[in-house]
mmCIF file of C-alpha atoms in Angstrom:
data_model
loop_
_atom_site.group_PDB
_atom_site.id
_atom_site.type_symbol
_atom_site.label_atom_id
_atom_site.label_comp_id
_atom_site.label_asym_id
_atom_site.label_seq_id
_atom_site.Cartn_x
_atom_site.Cartn_y
_atom_site.Cartn_z
ATOM 1 C CA MET A 1 -48.782 -31.193 66.489
ATOM 2 C CA ALA A 2 -46.854 -32.226 69.680
ATOM 3 C CA SER A 3 -49.437 -31.726 72.470
ATOM 4 C CA SER A 4 -50.812 -34.609 70.148
ATOM 5 C CA SER A 5 -48.748 -36.626 71.777
ATOM 6 C CA ILE A 6 -48.896 -35.580 75.406
ATOM 7 C CA THR A 7 -50.959 -37.647 78.193
ATOM 8 C CA ILE A 8 -51.944 -34.910 80.932
ATOM 9 C CA SER A 9 -52.177 -35.695 84.083
ATOM 10 C CA PRO A 10 -52.699 -33.534 87.517
ATOM 11 C CA ARG A 11 -49.348 -33.839 88.280
ATOM 12 C CA LYS A 12 -48.136 -32.988 84.456
ATOM 13 C CA LEU A 13 -49.701 -30.146 84.172
ATOM 14 C CA ARG A 14 -49.753 -28.786 88.298
ATOM 15 C CA LEU A 15 -44.950 -29.129 86.887
ATOM 16 C CA ASP A 16 -45.743 -27.507 83.915
ATOM 17 C CA LEU A 17 -47.727 -24.369 85.793
ATOM 18 C CA TYR A 18 -44.805 -23.597 88.288
ATOM 19 C CA SER A 19 -42.079 -24.483 86.661
ATOM 20 C CA PHE A 20 -42.382 -24.231 82.685
ATOM 21 C CA SER A 21 -40.025 -21.353 81.508
ATOM 22 C CA TYR A 22 -39.893 -19.911 78.758
ATOM 23 C CA GLN A 23 -37.463 -20.239 75.508
ATOM 24 C CA GLN A 24 -37.061 -19.833 72.186
ATOM 25 C CA ASP A 25 -38.403 -23.552 71.437
ATOM 26 C CA SER A 26 -40.299 -24.171 73.935
ATOM 27 C CA SER A 27 -43.563 -26.742 73.650
ATOM 28 C CA THR A 28 -47.135 -24.598 74.304
ATOM 29 C CA PRO A 29 -48.259 -24.717 77.655
ATOM 30 C CA LEU A 30 -50.305 -27.615 78.435
ATOM 31 C CA VAL A 31 -53.371 -25.351 80.822
ATOM 32 C CA ILE A 32 -53.543 -23.791 76.742
ATOM 33 C CA ASN A 33 -55.518 -27.233 75.667
ATOM 34 C CA VAL A 34 -57.281 -27.645 78.972
ATOM 35 C CA LEU A 35 -58.381 -24.071 78.929
ATOM 36 C CA ALA A 36 -59.191 -24.454 75.156
ATOM 37 C CA SER A 37 -61.360 -27.763 76.587
ATOM 38 C CA LEU A 38 -62.684 -25.809 79.154
ATOM 39 C CA ILE A 39 -64.148 -23.039 77.127
ATOM 40 C CA GLU A 40 -64.900 -25.346 74.009
ATOM 41 C CA ARG A 41 -67.499 -27.585 76.521
ATOM 42 C CA ASN A 42 -69.019 -23.608 78.101
ATOM 43 C CA MET A 43 -69.339 -22.933 74.017
ATOM 44 C CA ALA A 44 -71.536 -26.522 73.741
ATOM 45 C CA ARG A 45 -73.916 -26.184 76.843
ATOM 46 C CA THR A 46 -73.997 -23.006 76.006
ATOM 47 C CA LYS A 47 -75.413 -24.071 72.472
ATOM 48 C CA ARG A 48 -77.932 -26.956 74.009
ATOM 49 C CA ILE A 49 -79.764 -23.782 76.516
ATOM 50 C CA VAL A 50 -79.618 -21.567 73.938
ATOM 51 C CA LYS A 51 -81.128 -24.580 71.951
ATOM 52 C CA ASN A 52 -83.464 -25.251 74.230
ATOM 53 C CA CYS A 53 -84.765 -22.117 75.513
ATOM 54 C CA SER A 54 -87.830 -19.158 74.535
ATOM 55 C CA ARG A 55 -86.654 -17.015 71.558
ATOM 56 C CA SER A 56 -87.313 -14.268 74.750
ATOM 57 C CA LEU A 57 -84.718 -15.969 77.047
ATOM 58 C CA SER A 58 -82.127 -16.554 74.032
ATOM 59 C CA LYS A 59 -81.836 -12.325 73.205
ATOM 60 C CA ALA A 60 -81.457 -12.287 76.811
ATOM 61 C CA ILE A 61 -78.918 -14.074 77.622
ATOM 62 C CA SER A 62 -76.807 -12.316 74.487
ATOM 63 C CA THR A 63 -74.674 -9.483 74.333
ATOM 64 C CA ASN A 64 -72.284 -7.949 71.786
ATOM 65 C CA ILE A 65 -70.362 -6.413 73.246
ATOM 66 C CA PHE A 66 -67.445 -8.827 72.320
ATOM 67 C CA ASP A 67 -69.114 -10.282 69.068
ATOM 68 C CA CYS A 68 -67.635 -10.157 65.594
ATOM 69 C CA ARG A 69 -68.818 -9.618 62.156
ATOM 70 C CA GLU A 70 -67.155 -12.758 60.836
ATOM 71 C CA ILE A 71 -66.257 -15.573 63.032
ATOM 72 C CA PRO A 72 -62.598 -16.337 62.851
ATOM 73 C CA ASP A 73 -61.404 -19.231 61.235
ATOM 74 C CA LEU A 74 -59.465 -20.460 63.651
ATOM 75 C CA THR A 75 -59.715 -23.358 66.180
ATOM 76 C CA ILE A 76 -59.735 -21.586 69.881
ATOM 77 C CA GLN A 77 -56.893 -24.607 70.541
ATOM 78 C CA SER A 78 -55.204 -22.780 67.078
ATOM 79 C CA TYR A 79 -56.013 -18.603 68.352
ATOM 80 C CA LEU A 80 -54.814 -19.755 71.667
ATOM 81 C CA GLU A 81 -51.283 -21.401 70.416
ATOM 82 C CA ARG A 82 -50.685 -18.325 68.486
ATOM 83 C CA ILE A 83 -50.607 -16.340 71.454
ATOM 84 C CA PHE A 84 -48.420 -17.892 72.987
ATOM 85 C CA ARG A 85 -45.903 -17.984 70.115
ATOM 86 C CA TYR A 86 -46.180 -14.124 69.441
ATOM 87 C CA THR A 87 -46.692 -12.570 72.733
ATOM 88 C CA LYS A 88 -44.552 -15.772 75.226
ATOM 89 C CA ALA A 89 -46.818 -15.743 77.782
ATOM 90 C CA GLY A 90 -46.081 -17.986 80.716
ATOM 91 C CA PRO A 91 -48.707 -20.599 82.334
ATOM 92 C CA SER A 92 -49.702 -17.921 84.909
ATOM 93 C CA VAL A 93 -50.858 -15.675 82.720
ATOM 94 C CA TYR A 94 -53.711 -18.133 81.045
ATOM 95 C CA VAL A 95 -54.798 -18.545 84.212
ATOM 96 C CA VAL A 96 -55.383 -15.594 85.342
ATOM 97 C CA ALA A 97 -57.418 -14.802 82.399
ATOM 98 C CA TYR A 98 -59.223 -18.344 83.053
ATOM 99 C CA VAL A 99 -60.061 -16.191 86.740
ATOM 100 C CA TYR A 100 -61.196 -13.409 85.083
ATOM 101 C CA ILE A 101 -63.256 -14.207 82.257
ATOM 102 C CA ASP A 102 -64.968 -16.573 85.150
ATOM 103 C CA ARG A 103 -65.475 -13.545 87.200
ATOM 104 C CA PHE A 104 -66.749 -11.104 84.326
ATOM 105 C CA CYS A 105 -69.234 -14.329 83.267
ATOM 106 C CA GLN A 106 -70.393 -13.979 86.994
ATOM 107 C CA ILE A 107 -70.512 -10.563 87.318
ATOM 108 C CA ASN A 108 -72.315 -10.211 83.895
ATOM 109 C CA PRO A 109 -75.015 -13.192 84.164
ATOM 110 C CA GLY A 110 -76.543 -12.150 80.777
ATOM 111 C CA PHE A 111 -73.219 -12.711 78.622
ATOM 112 C CA ARG A 112 -72.265 -16.218 77.204
ATOM 113 C CA ILE A 113 -69.046 -17.568 75.214
ATOM 114 C CA ASN A 114 -69.845 -18.393 71.731
ATOM 115 C CA ALA A 115 -68.373 -18.746 68.360
ATOM 116 C CA ARG A 116 -68.945 -14.680 68.135
ATOM 117 C CA ASN A 117 -67.197 -13.955 70.682
ATOM 118 C CA VAL A 118 -65.195 -16.043 72.001
ATOM 119 C CA HIS A 119 -61.421 -14.643 70.557
ATOM 120 C CA ARG A 120 -61.618 -11.278 71.177
ATOM 121 C CA LEU A 121 -62.751 -12.163 75.197
ATOM 122 C CA LEU A 122 -59.586 -14.446 74.973
ATOM 123 C CA ILE A 123 -57.457 -11.962 72.938
ATOM 124 C CA THR A 124 -58.815 -9.134 75.755
ATOM 125 C CA THR A 125 -58.473 -10.962 79.225
ATOM 126 C CA ILE A 126 -55.142 -12.633 77.995
ATOM 127 C CA MET A 127 -53.514 -9.455 77.969
ATOM 128 C CA VAL A 128 -54.845 -7.414 80.585
ATOM 129 C CA ALA A 129 -53.740 -11.003 82.668
ATOM 130 C CA SER A 130 -50.648 -10.075 81.074
ATOM 131 C CA LYS A 131 -50.180 -7.124 82.161
ATOM 132 C CA TYR A 132 -51.336 -8.068 86.121
ATOM 133 C CA VAL A 133 -48.619 -10.977 86.257
ATOM 134 C CA GLU A 134 -46.153 -9.941 83.572
ATOM 135 C CA ASP A 135 -43.328 -7.695 84.463
ATOM 136 C CA LEU A 136 -42.738 -6.407 80.572
ATOM 137 C CA ASN A 137 -45.263 -6.356 78.273
ATOM 138 C CA TYR A 138 -45.930 -5.722 74.859
ATOM 139 C CA ARG A 139 -48.242 -2.978 73.390
ATOM 140 C CA ASN A 140 -51.924 -2.872 72.960
ATOM 141 C CA SER A 141 -51.422 -2.489 69.091
ATOM 142 C CA TYR A 142 -49.273 -5.269 69.231
ATOM 143 C CA PHE A 143 -51.141 -7.552 70.702
ATOM 144 C CA GLY A 144 -54.234 -6.524 68.727
ATOM 145 C CA ARG A 145 -52.391 -7.641 65.281
ATOM 146 C CA VAL A 146 -51.210 -10.594 66.983
ATOM 147 C CA GLY A 147 -55.344 -11.272 67.953
ATOM 148 C CA GLY A 148 -56.246 -9.911 64.471
ATOM 149 C CA LEU A 149 -58.044 -6.639 65.397
ATOM 150 C CA THR A 150 -57.169 -3.419 65.143
ATOM 151 C CA THR A 151 -55.159 -0.683 67.939
ATOM 152 C CA SER A 152 -58.761 1.075 68.389
ATOM 153 C CA GLU A 153 -60.962 -1.973 68.557
ATOM 154 C CA LEU A 154 -58.644 -3.575 70.971
ATOM 155 C CA ASN A 155 -58.352 -0.738 73.194
ATOM 156 C CA LYS A 156 -62.323 -0.095 73.351
ATOM 157 C CA LEU A 157 -63.134 -3.648 74.516
ATOM 158 C CA GLU A 158 -60.489 -3.115 77.226
ATOM 159 C CA LEU A 159 -61.633 -0.519 78.171
ATOM 160 C CA GLU A 160 -65.422 -2.194 78.216
ATOM 161 C CA PHE A 161 -64.315 -5.295 80.020
ATOM 162 C CA LEU A 162 -62.521 -3.261 82.480
ATOM 163 C CA PHE A 163 -65.700 -0.925 83.812
ATOM 164 C CA MET A 164 -67.665 -4.550 82.941
ATOM 165 C CA MET A 165 -65.326 -6.222 85.857
ATOM 166 C CA GLY A 166 -65.593 -3.405 87.885
ATOM 167 C CA PHE A 167 -61.549 -3.494 87.752
ATOM 168 C CA LYS A 168 -62.136 -6.166 89.576
ATOM 169 C CA LEU A 169 -58.501 -7.728 88.694
ATOM 170 C CA HIS A 170 -57.084 -8.480 91.930
ATOM 171 C CA VAL A 171 -56.003 -11.692 92.002
ATOM 172 C CA ASN A 172 -54.195 -13.587 95.396
ATOM 173 C CA VAL A 173 -52.375 -16.326 96.081
ATOM 174 C CA SER A 174 -55.387 -18.978 97.280
ATOM 175 C CA VAL A 175 -57.414 -17.239 94.358
ATOM 176 C CA PHE A 176 -54.766 -18.356 91.608
ATOM 177 C CA GLU A 177 -54.158 -21.815 93.112
ATOM 178 C CA SER A 178 -57.647 -23.147 93.470
ATOM 179 C CA TYR A 179 -58.004 -22.168 89.594
ATOM 180 C CA CYS A 180 -55.168 -24.585 89.121
ATOM 181 C CA CYS A 181 -56.619 -27.136 91.294
ATOM 182 C CA HIS A 182 -59.415 -26.563 89.203
ATOM 183 C CA LEU A 183 -57.450 -26.608 86.171
ATOM 184 C CA GLU A 184 -55.824 -29.925 87.412
ATOM 185 C CA ARG A 185 -59.759 -31.743 88.861
ATOM 186 C CA GLU A 186 -60.692 -31.301 85.189
ATOM 187 C CA VAL A 187 -57.953 -33.084 83.677
ATOM 188 C CA GLY A 188 -58.812 -35.589 86.768
ATOM 189 C CA ILE A 189 -62.000 -35.997 86.023
ATOM 190 C CA GLY A 190 -61.575 -37.211 81.880
ATOM 191 C CA GLY A 191 -60.498 -33.630 80.977
ATOM 192 C CA GLY A 192 -57.585 -34.674 80.029
ATOM 193 C CA TYR A 193 -59.240 -37.511 77.429
ATOM 194 C CA HIS A 194 -61.415 -34.968 76.471
ATOM 195 C CA ILE A 195 -59.055 -33.289 74.939
ATOM 196 C CA GLU A 196 -56.914 -36.282 73.793
ATOM 197 C CA LYS A 197 -60.316 -37.009 71.652
ATOM 198 C CA THR A 198 -60.153 -34.144 70.583
ATOM 199 C CA LEU A 199 -56.967 -33.492 69.320
ATOM 200 C CA ARG A 200 -56.850 -37.672 67.456
ATOM 201 C CA CYS A 201 -60.493 -36.585 65.919
ATOM 202 C CA ALA A 202 -58.594 -33.411 63.915
ATOM 203 C CA GLU A 203 -55.367 -35.219 63.243
ATOM 204 C CA GLU A 204 -58.177 -38.290 61.656
ATOM 205 C CA ILE A 205 -59.899 -35.783 59.915
ATOM 206 C CA LYS A 206 -56.841 -33.975 58.441
ATOM 207 C CA ALA A 207 -55.061 -37.398 57.226
ATOM 208 C CA ARG A 208 -58.308 -38.207 55.902
ATOM 209 C CA HIS A 209 -58.916 -35.270 54.201
ATOM 210 C CA LYS A 210 -55.226 -35.900 52.335
ATOM 211 C CA GLU A 211 -56.088 -39.126 51.237
ATOM 212 C CA GLU A 212 -59.699 -37.904 49.199
ATOM 213 C CA ILE A 213 -57.001 -35.392 48.110
ATOM 214 C CA ARG A 214 -54.916 -37.848 46.676
ATOM 215 C CA GLY A 215 -57.264 -40.199 45.185
ATOM 216 C CA TYR A 216 -58.763 -37.070 43.560
ATOM 217 C CA THR A 217 -55.402 -36.210 41.993
ATOM 218 C CA GLN A 218 -54.536 -39.948 40.969
ATOM 219 C CA ARG A 219 -57.706 -40.723 38.714
ATOM 220 C CA ARG A 220 -57.322 -37.596 37.151
ATOM 221 C CA VAL A 221 -53.957 -38.738 36.458
ATOM 222 C CA MET A 222 -55.712 -41.940 35.451
ATOM 223 C CA LEU A 223 -57.686 -40.157 32.631
#
């Protein structure tokens, strides 16, 4: 994976956010790495809160609007990369989607991001953000196929999301800038290291798995 060898700095992230131009062989925008890391940390924090609080409070902070029956077998990073690969959405779309996620959580304090709802939340917010940012867009049916949902499912999620947001979708320049700065600060205070460490661990696990398969195959041949 190309992103496993990069070092994300605030300056590099800002350059990517403001000067990214999509080409057929474009590498994944750096904001995807940072956003994936932020959401994973948010989910880990939520998990600790739910674990430490009482059962009644656990029920109070849960909502099933974006819940899926089975948790998708895709990491947040892989899911975001898939969305980028098939929709060609630029970095600004992911920043606006991040604004929407944060705004949604503020407007609906009972909502918590977890493994069961994060994928549907991401495809919905990215689709809505794309409609807000981009001049040309794919149909909901296409976004649904990319995200692993039927058209009717995604249409319903979009409608629920818009009403729960109170249709507060406008993101002015100053708000956009402030969220870009927040992402840069996350990288500057160690987010970049966190991302690098996570990616390296994933690569190490894959390499170890391959070694185990190779060793098992060799043992079978000897037998």
